[in-house]
Amino acid sequence: MFTKVFQCLIICVSFVFSTCQYYTRVLNGSPAVIQQYPIIAQMLLDAWDDGRYEQYCAGVILTSRHVISTAHCFDYREDLRRNFTLPQYWKVRVGSSYRSHGGVVHKVKKIIQHYSFDKYYYMNDIAVVVVAKKITFSRYVGQATIIKEGTELPENSVCTLIGWGSTYRDGPQPDQLQYTNMLSIDNEQCKMLYSSIGAVITTSMLCAGRTDVDGVDGCFGDSGGPLIYRGVVVGLVSFGYACGFRMYPGVYTKISHYTDWIIKTITTNK
């Protein structure tokens, strides 16, 4: 979903207009409608500063004023000389099954990245987005439930990923919302797999995918979107190596590591 050089390795997190092939990423997903997953939001980016806002990341609706997403979505782009941490470059669409139209679009008032976000290793990859006007809840727009602080997801838990990411490797993004199911993966196993390419897996990260078969993953366009377990949001799409390689499962920001920070940030930023 984004592209960024990672310590001179082949790891990157791909931007819409970049050429690197490391995606922070629904791969091989199935169509869904927003009524099934009304908690998801689209983060619309005006990448060229010309008023053309397009879906770039996803997010999770927490309150009528707050959406959470991953911090790496909002960064300074040296090549474009634009600071995408500024609200002016973003809007939030809620209540639509489609990435190109529908729903209600909100202006962004403020973006708060985690104070310890590391843009090279994607540690503390989480942000709170404050919208300018209140979100109205309906059957198409819902308020998410997030996992409690310190709660650990059991290994091999069946989780659901939703988003508008590419449905096959190197393919285009679909217009309709997609979903796919996968399994949570032991953190130590994930750490071992990613150590081969120099990536760092910490206790604040959650890995999920299928290590027995290729092709079940998030992909370009899914960053910041929710990983859901039994109706509760447990992770946000953060990074991974390419899309759908079974030896490199998707890496997610572990929400239970940040629940207290999220609550505090929301409380102090209305």
Tab-separated table of C-alpha atoms in Angstrom:
chain	number	residue	atom	x	y	z
A	1	MET	CA	0.000	0.000	0.000
A	2	PHE	CA	2.967	2.295	0.322
A	3	THR	CA	6.573	2.331	-0.758
A	4	LYS	CA	9.494	3.398	1.296
A	5	VAL	CA	13.097	2.210	1.261
A	6	PHE	CA	13.885	0.256	4.406
A	7	GLN	CA	17.560	0.563	5.379
A	8	CYS	CA	18.748	-0.155	1.813
A	9	LEU	CA	16.918	-3.482	1.810
A	10	ILE	CA	14.300	-4.502	-0.717
A	11	ILE	CA	11.652	-3.783	1.931
A	12	CYS	CA	9.476	-0.768	1.210
A	13	VAL	CA	5.951	0.440	1.795
A	14	SER	CA	4.486	1.532	-1.542
A	15	PHE	CA	2.866	4.818	-2.445
A	16	VAL	CA	0.420	5.099	-5.307
A	17	PHE	CA	3.030	6.653	-7.562
A	18	SER	CA	6.120	4.705	-6.477
A	19	THR	CA	7.730	1.759	-8.223
A	20	CYS	CA	8.992	-0.347	-5.333
A	21	GLN	CA	7.347	-3.738	-4.941
A	22	TYR	CA	7.005	-4.077	-1.167
A	23	TYR	CA	3.402	-3.454	-0.282
A	24	THR	CA	1.877	-2.656	3.041
A	25	ARG	CA	-1.184	-4.035	2.165
A	26	VAL	CA	-7.285	-7.622	0.470
A	27	LEU	CA	-5.504	-10.261	-1.592
A	28	ASN	CA	-7.816	-12.971	-3.005
A	29	GLY	CA	-10.696	-11.370	-1.153
A	30	SER	CA	-14.432	-11.637	-1.740
A	31	PRO	CA	-16.859	-8.747	-2.249
A	32	ALA	CA	-18.548	-7.241	0.794
A	33	VAL	CA	-20.979	-4.400	1.419
A	34	ILE	CA	-20.563	-1.640	3.942
A	35	GLN	CA	-23.566	-2.852	5.974
A	36	GLN	CA	-21.460	-5.886	6.913
A	37	TYR	CA	-18.526	-3.774	8.080
A	38	PRO	CA	-19.797	-0.249	8.770
A	39	ILE	CA	-16.791	0.525	11.003
A	40	ILE	CA	-14.362	0.974	8.109
A	41	ALA	CA	-13.470	4.380	6.726
A	42	GLN	CA	-11.557	5.481	3.642
A	43	MET	CA	-8.649	7.868	4.002
A	44	LEU	CA	-8.727	10.057	0.885
A	45	LEU	CA	-5.467	11.744	-0.125
A	46	ASP	CA	-4.965	14.762	-2.351
A	47	ALA	CA	-1.513	13.514	-3.368
A	48	TRP	CA	-0.867	16.114	-6.055
A	49	ASP	CA	-2.426	19.049	-4.188
A	50	ASP	CA	-4.912	19.610	-7.015
A	51	GLY	CA	-8.183	18.781	-5.244
A	52	ARG	CA	-8.412	15.186	-6.490
A	53	TYR	CA	-8.909	13.195	-3.307
A	54	GLU	CA	-8.559	9.424	-3.821
A	55	GLN	CA	-8.655	6.466	-1.445
A	56	TYR	CA	-5.126	5.818	-0.258
A	57	CYS	CA	-5.456	4.192	3.170
A	58	ALA	CA	-8.227	2.815	5.332
A	59	GLY	CA	-9.189	3.521	8.914
A	60	VAL	CA	-11.496	2.474	11.726
A	61	ILE	CA	-14.318	4.645	13.097
A	62	LEU	CA	-14.105	4.886	16.887
A	63	THR	CA	-16.315	7.847	17.771
A	64	SER	CA	-18.344	10.465	15.937
A	65	ARG	CA	-15.161	12.573	15.703
A	66	HIS	CA	-12.311	10.042	15.649
A	67	VAL	CA	-10.869	7.502	13.238
A	68	ILE	CA	-7.732	5.437	13.842
A	69	SER	CA	-5.311	4.436	11.115
A	70	THR	CA	-1.600	3.690	10.740
A	71	ALA	CA	0.923	6.481	11.220
A	72	HIS	CA	2.870	5.637	8.050
A	73	CYS	CA	-0.085	6.799	5.979
A	74	PHE	CA	0.695	10.348	7.089
A	75	ASP	CA	4.264	11.306	6.354
A	76	TYR	CA	6.489	13.901	4.783
A	77	ARG	CA	7.305	13.035	1.162
A	78	GLU	CA	10.690	14.421	0.253
A	79	ASP	CA	10.280	13.552	-3.428
A	80	LEU	CA	7.041	15.557	-3.630
A	81	ARG	CA	8.023	18.138	-1.027
A	82	ARG	CA	4.670	17.726	0.642
A	83	ASN	CA	3.927	17.094	4.280
A	84	PHE	CA	1.101	14.579	4.446
A	85	THR	CA	0.855	14.944	8.201
A	86	LEU	CA	-1.128	18.129	7.473
A	87	PRO	CA	-4.959	17.800	7.522
A	88	GLN	CA	-5.369	19.802	4.293
A	89	TYR	CA	-4.246	16.826	2.217
A	90	TRP	CA	-6.848	14.459	3.636
A	91	LYS	CA	-10.553	13.725	3.767
A	92	VAL	CA	-12.435	10.780	5.277
A	93	ARG	CA	-15.226	8.891	3.494
A	94	VAL	CA	-17.617	6.775	5.579
A	95	GLY	CA	-20.668	4.701	4.733
A	96	SER	CA	-19.766	3.522	1.222
A	97	SER	CA	-19.008	0.079	-0.184
A	98	TYR	CA	-17.113	1.733	-3.036
A	99	ARG	CA	-13.760	3.471	-3.070
A	100	SER	CA	-14.719	5.876	-5.875
A	101	HIS	CA	-18.066	7.254	-4.735
A	102	GLY	CA	-20.928	7.227	-2.247
A	103	GLY	CA	-21.121	7.698	1.481
A	104	VAL	CA	-20.354	10.939	3.291
A	105	VAL	CA	-17.019	12.731	2.995
A	106	HIS	CA	-15.612	14.615	5.990
A	107	LYS	CA	-12.847	17.174	6.217
A	108	VAL	CA	-9.989	16.417	8.596
A	109	LYS	CA	-9.310	18.731	11.531
A	110	LYS	CA	-6.223	17.100	13.026
A	111	ILE	CA	-3.886	14.108	12.653
A	112	ILE	CA	-2.035	12.778	15.699
A	113	GLN	CA	0.696	10.260	14.966
A	114	HIS	CA	2.015	8.199	17.868
A	115	TYR	CA	4.832	10.164	19.493
A	116	SER	CA	7.246	7.220	19.098
A	117	PHE	CA	6.415	6.256	15.518
A	118	ASP	CA	9.506	4.940	13.714
A	119	LYS	CA	9.104	5.442	9.960
A	120	TYR	CA	12.003	3.112	9.140
A	121	TYR	CA	10.973	0.052	11.164
A	122	TYR	CA	7.248	0.856	11.435
A	123	MET	CA	7.215	0.602	15.200
A	124	ASN	CA	4.303	2.363	16.966
A	125	ASP	CA	2.543	2.585	13.610
A	126	ILE	CA	-0.715	4.144	14.716
A	127	ALA	CA	-2.460	7.521	14.441
A	128	VAL	CA	-5.715	9.183	15.460
A	129	VAL	CA	-7.561	11.307	12.896
A	130	VAL	CA	-10.016	13.957	14.110
A	131	VAL	CA	-12.740	14.942	11.643
A	132	ALA	CA	-14.040	18.498	11.434
A	133	LYS	CA	-17.732	17.666	11.827
A	134	LYS	CA	-19.414	14.819	13.648
A	135	ILE	CA	-19.953	11.517	11.862
A	136	THR	CA	-23.598	10.420	11.829
A	137	PHE	CA	-24.087	6.758	12.692
A	138	SER	CA	-26.485	4.563	10.708
A	139	ARG	CA	-26.704	1.036	9.306
A	140	TYR	CA	-23.901	2.095	6.951
A	141	VAL	CA	-21.694	3.844	9.504
A	142	GLY	CA	-20.857	2.207	12.811
A	143	GLN	CA	-18.679	2.589	15.867
A	144	ALA	CA	-15.947	-0.025	16.287
A	145	THR	CA	-15.086	-1.971	19.402
A	146	ILE	CA	-11.355	-2.306	20.061
A	147	ILE	CA	-9.590	-4.972	22.103
A	148	LYS	CA	-8.720	-4.293	25.749
A	149	GLU	CA	-5.259	-3.127	26.733
A	150	GLY	CA	-2.805	-6.007	27.239
A	151	THR	CA	-5.038	-8.704	25.741
A	152	GLU	CA	-3.186	-11.298	23.658
A	153	LEU	CA	-4.826	-12.989	20.693
A	154	PRO	CA	-4.371	-16.782	20.752
A	155	GLU	CA	-2.288	-18.300	17.961
A	156	ASN	CA	-4.331	-19.590	14.999
A	157	SER	CA	-7.305	-17.370	15.794
A	158	VAL	CA	-9.491	-16.860	12.704
A	159	CYS	CA	-9.472	-13.165	11.817
A	160	THR	CA	-11.086	-11.114	9.056
A	161	LEU	CA	-9.347	-8.405	7.053
A	162	ILE	CA	-11.407	-5.876	5.098
A	163	GLY	CA	-10.402	-3.155	2.678
A	164	TRP	CA	-10.051	-1.871	-0.860
A	165	GLY	CA	-6.557	-3.248	-1.455
A	166	SER	CA	-5.482	-5.073	-4.608
A	167	THR	CA	-7.151	-8.459	-4.993
A	168	TYR	CA	-4.098	-10.074	-6.603
A	169	ARG	CA	-0.392	-9.362	-6.605
A	170	ASP	CA	0.514	-6.401	-8.835
A	171	GLY	CA	-3.168	-6.016	-9.706
A	172	PRO	CA	-5.415	-2.956	-9.544
A	173	GLN	CA	-7.483	-2.009	-6.546
A	174	PRO	CA	-11.147	-3.040	-6.693
A	175	ASP	CA	-13.897	-0.461	-6.449
A	176	GLN	CA	-15.980	-2.608	-4.096
A	177	LEU	CA	-15.025	-3.421	-0.518
A	178	GLN	CA	-13.428	-6.861	-0.045
A	179	TYR	CA	-12.901	-9.250	2.855
A	180	THR	CA	-10.746	-12.303	3.496
A	181	ASN	CA	-10.105	-14.624	6.446
A	182	MET	CA	-6.719	-15.574	7.870
A	183	LEU	CA	-5.053	-16.889	11.009
A	184	SER	CA	-3.067	-15.111	13.696
A	185	ILE	CA	0.540	-16.286	13.759
A	186	ASP	CA	2.890	-16.753	16.688
A	187	ASN	CA	4.955	-13.609	17.172
A	188	GLU	CA	8.238	-15.494	17.607
A	189	GLN	CA	7.647	-17.424	14.393
A	190	CYS	CA	6.895	-14.195	12.582
A	191	LYS	CA	10.022	-12.577	14.005
A	192	MET	CA	12.142	-15.465	12.734
A	193	LEU	CA	10.642	-15.268	9.231
A	194	TYR	CA	11.190	-11.535	8.907
A	195	SER	CA	14.693	-11.593	10.381
A	196	SER	CA	15.881	-13.026	7.051
A	197	ILE	CA	15.271	-9.645	5.398
A	198	GLY	CA	16.250	-7.451	8.316
A	199	ALA	CA	12.777	-6.439	9.415
A	200	VAL	CA	12.016	-5.974	13.107
A	201	ILE	CA	8.966	-7.647	14.664
A	202	THR	CA	8.180	-6.370	18.156
A	203	THR	CA	5.648	-7.221	20.851
A	204	SER	CA	3.578	-4.227	19.703
A	205	MET	CA	2.995	-5.974	16.366
A	206	LEU	CA	0.608	-8.770	15.397
A	207	CYS	CA	1.168	-11.132	12.468
A	208	ALA	CA	-1.601	-12.836	10.501
A	209	GLY	CA	-1.916	-14.736	7.248
A	210	ARG	CA	-1.535	-18.302	5.993
A	211	THR	CA	1.870	-19.967	6.230
A	212	ASP	CA	0.606	-23.093	4.423
A	213	VAL	CA	-0.495	-21.433	1.187
A	214	ASP	CA	0.268	-18.306	-0.811
A	215	GLY	CA	-2.314	-15.682	-1.709
A	216	VAL	CA	-4.176	-14.779	1.488
A	217	ASP	CA	-3.141	-11.316	2.572
A	218	GLY	CA	-3.707	-7.606	2.439
A	219	CYS	CA	-2.212	-5.643	-0.433
A	220	PHE	CA	-1.786	-2.191	-1.974
A	221	GLY	CA	-4.500	0.113	-0.574
A	222	ASP	CA	-5.229	-1.727	2.676
A	223	SER	CA	-2.903	0.119	5.083
A	224	GLY	CA	-4.633	1.321	8.234
A	225	GLY	CA	-7.581	-1.012	7.746
A	226	PRO	CA	-8.896	-3.288	10.481
A	227	LEU	CA	-8.082	-6.875	11.329
A	228	ILE	CA	-11.159	-8.178	13.163
A	229	TYR	CA	-11.541	-11.076	15.607
A	230	ARG	CA	-15.062	-11.977	16.781
A	231	GLY	CA	-16.310	-8.496	15.993
A	232	VAL	CA	-13.478	-6.735	17.810
A	233	VAL	CA	-10.724	-4.778	16.070
A	234	VAL	CA	-7.384	-6.324	17.082
A	235	GLY	CA	-5.014	-4.908	14.478
A	236	LEU	CA	-4.377	-2.330	11.750
A	237	VAL	CA	-2.635	-3.167	8.468
A	238	SER	CA	0.946	-1.967	8.859
A	239	PHE	CA	3.494	-3.676	6.568
A	240	GLY	CA	4.698	-6.886	4.963
A	241	TYR	CA	6.928	-8.251	2.245
A	242	ALA	CA	5.074	-8.129	-1.097
A	243	CYS	CA	1.547	-9.533	-1.135
A	244	GLY	CA	0.496	-13.045	-0.283
A	245	PHE	CA	3.836	-14.800	0.210
A	246	ARG	CA	3.158	-17.458	2.826
A	247	MET	CA	6.649	-17.138	4.324
A	248	TYR	CA	6.039	-13.459	5.065
A	249	PRO	CA	2.649	-12.971	6.748
A	250	GLY	CA	1.118	-9.544	7.040
A	251	VAL	CA	2.233	-7.442	9.997
A	252	TYR	CA	-0.370	-5.438	11.906
A	253	THR	CA	-0.231	-2.799	14.604
A	254	LYS	CA	-1.383	-4.651	17.742
A	255	ILE	CA	-4.262	-2.569	19.090
A	256	SER	CA	-4.081	-4.060	22.598
A	257	HIS	CA	-0.652	-2.438	22.976
A	258	TYR	CA	-2.138	0.997	22.300
A	259	THR	CA	-5.670	0.950	23.745
A	260	ASP	CA	-4.776	3.283	26.618
A	261	TRP	CA	-2.937	5.670	24.255
A	262	ILE	CA	-5.915	5.690	21.892
A	263	ILE	CA	-8.359	6.509	24.707
A	264	LYS	CA	-6.134	9.263	26.087
A	265	THR	CA	-5.548	10.768	22.633
A	266	ILE	CA	-9.256	10.776	21.816
A	267	THR	CA	-10.128	12.314	25.179
A	268	THR	CA	-7.672	15.191	24.750
A	269	ASN	CA	-8.350	15.890	21.057
A	270	LYS	CA	-11.973	16.722	20.383
